[in-house]
Short mmCIF file of C-alpha atoms in Angstrom, two decimals:
data_model
loop_
_atom_site.label_atom_id
_atom_site.label_comp_id
_atom_site.label_asym_id
_atom_site.label_seq_id
_atom_site.Cartn_x
_atom_site.Cartn_y
_atom_site.Cartn_z
CA MET A 1 -162.68 -164.60 -68.51
CA ALA A 2 -161.39 -162.98 -65.41
CA ASP A 3 -160.68 -164.06 -62.16
CA GLU A 4 -163.36 -163.23 -59.93
CA ASN A 5 -160.73 -163.05 -57.12
CA THR A 6 -158.47 -160.28 -59.14
CA PRO A 7 -159.78 -156.56 -57.72
CA ASN A 8 -159.59 -154.20 -60.16
CA GLU A 9 -156.65 -151.81 -59.81
CA VAL A 10 -156.38 -148.66 -61.56
CA THR A 11 -153.47 -146.24 -60.74
CA LEU A 12 -153.71 -142.99 -61.92
CA SER A 13 -150.52 -141.01 -62.44
CA SER A 14 -149.36 -137.40 -63.31
CA GLY A 15 -146.73 -138.54 -65.73
CA ARG A 16 -144.54 -136.99 -63.66
CA LYS A 17 -141.72 -138.88 -61.06
CA VAL A 18 -139.43 -138.36 -58.03
CA ALA A 19 -136.06 -139.81 -57.47
CA VAL A 20 -135.98 -142.57 -54.47
CA GLY A 21 -132.43 -144.08 -54.27
CA SER A 22 -131.66 -145.13 -57.15
CA GLU A 23 -135.61 -145.55 -58.22
CA TRP A 24 -138.01 -143.17 -59.79
CA TRP A 25 -141.50 -143.20 -58.51
CA ASP A 26 -144.41 -141.85 -59.94
CA ILE A 27 -146.02 -139.21 -58.55
CA ARG A 28 -149.83 -139.69 -58.12
CA LYS A 29 -151.56 -136.92 -57.30
CA ASP A 30 -150.53 -133.67 -58.77
CA ASP A 31 -153.49 -130.96 -58.59
CA ALA A 32 -153.12 -130.51 -54.66
CA PRO A 33 -154.59 -126.80 -54.06
CA CYS A 34 -151.81 -124.18 -53.98
CA CYS A 35 -152.47 -121.82 -51.02
CA PHE A 36 -150.45 -118.66 -50.17
CA VAL A 37 -149.42 -119.35 -46.47
CA ASP A 38 -147.91 -116.44 -43.97
CA PHE A 39 -148.93 -117.53 -41.19
CA ILE A 40 -147.39 -120.92 -38.71
CA THR A 41 -150.12 -122.35 -36.79
CA GLU A 42 -148.17 -125.43 -35.27
CA ALA A 43 -144.48 -126.28 -35.17
CA ARG A 44 -143.72 -129.62 -32.67
CA HIS A 45 -141.50 -132.71 -32.77
CA PHE A 46 -142.57 -135.55 -30.94
CA ASN A 47 -141.12 -139.65 -31.11
CA GLY A 48 -139.47 -138.22 -34.58
CA THR A 49 -142.12 -136.66 -36.16
CA VAL A 50 -142.16 -133.25 -37.21
CA TYR A 51 -145.46 -131.47 -36.53
CA LEU A 52 -146.10 -128.46 -39.15
CA GLY A 53 -149.02 -126.45 -39.58
CA LEU A 54 -149.51 -123.53 -42.37
CA GLY A 55 -152.19 -120.82 -42.63
CA SER A 56 -153.44 -118.12 -45.07
CA GLY A 57 -154.39 -114.59 -43.07
CA ILE A 58 -157.96 -113.27 -44.48
CA ILE A 59 -159.00 -109.68 -43.75
CA ASP A 60 -162.69 -109.20 -45.12
CA ALA A 61 -163.63 -105.55 -45.13
CA ASN A 62 -164.97 -104.86 -41.51
CA ASN A 63 -164.95 -107.98 -40.13
CA ALA A 64 -162.15 -109.24 -37.96
CA GLY A 65 -159.08 -111.18 -38.99
CA MET A 66 -158.96 -114.40 -39.08
CA VAL A 67 -156.34 -117.31 -39.98
CA ASP A 68 -157.42 -120.32 -42.48
CA VAL A 69 -155.16 -123.38 -41.89
CA VAL A 70 -154.42 -124.46 -45.33
CA SER A 71 -151.96 -127.10 -44.57
CA ARG A 72 -151.30 -129.68 -41.71
CA LEU A 73 -147.91 -131.64 -42.22
CA ARG A 74 -146.58 -134.76 -40.34
CA MET A 75 -143.21 -136.14 -41.73
CA ASN A 76 -140.17 -137.81 -40.41
CA LEU A 77 -136.93 -136.26 -38.79
CA GLY A 78 -135.35 -136.90 -42.04
CA THR A 79 -137.54 -135.17 -44.67
CA ALA A 80 -137.79 -132.22 -41.78
CA GLN A 81 -133.76 -131.86 -42.40
CA ALA A 82 -134.13 -132.05 -46.23
CA ILE A 83 -136.72 -129.39 -46.07
CA HIS A 84 -134.61 -127.23 -43.71
CA SER A 85 -131.62 -127.27 -46.28
CA LEU A 86 -133.84 -126.60 -49.68
CA LEU A 87 -135.16 -123.75 -47.67
CA GLY A 88 -132.16 -122.41 -46.15
CA GLN A 89 -130.56 -122.35 -49.81
CA MET A 90 -133.72 -120.75 -51.30
CA ILE A 91 -133.36 -118.16 -48.74
CA SER A 92 -129.72 -117.59 -49.01
CA ASP A 93 -130.32 -117.46 -53.14
CA ALA A 94 -133.68 -115.07 -52.58
CA LEU A 95 -131.08 -112.38 -50.77
CA LYS A 96 -128.18 -112.22 -52.80
CA PRO A 97 -128.00 -109.15 -54.60
CA ILE A 98 -128.32 -108.81 -57.85
CA ASP A 99 -125.38 -108.51 -60.01
CA HIS A 100 -126.19 -105.63 -62.50
CA SER A 101 -123.09 -105.50 -64.05
CA LYS A 102 -124.00 -109.02 -66.27
CA ALA A 103 -127.52 -107.55 -67.12
CA ASN A 104 -128.17 -106.89 -70.79
#
């Protein structure tokens, strides 16, 4: 018979993992909506926390354009530095000219 003081706990996992130091942590929620962003709605830092808001522009027929806020991120400076480095490398790679001499 189960102990009445023991809570029933269930952890849902996506089956994917991310490296954290020498350990591998489960990614619990892997179904967040994917949104295209083309506006920065907030960018500031305070007490070691970076605040970043992203938005998606909407143009609908004859109505005035608007920006739909799709994400409001909060992160420590270490995470902000990692994102900065990652985006810098991705942008650099995307802007490299294509080497057509290696094409099939």
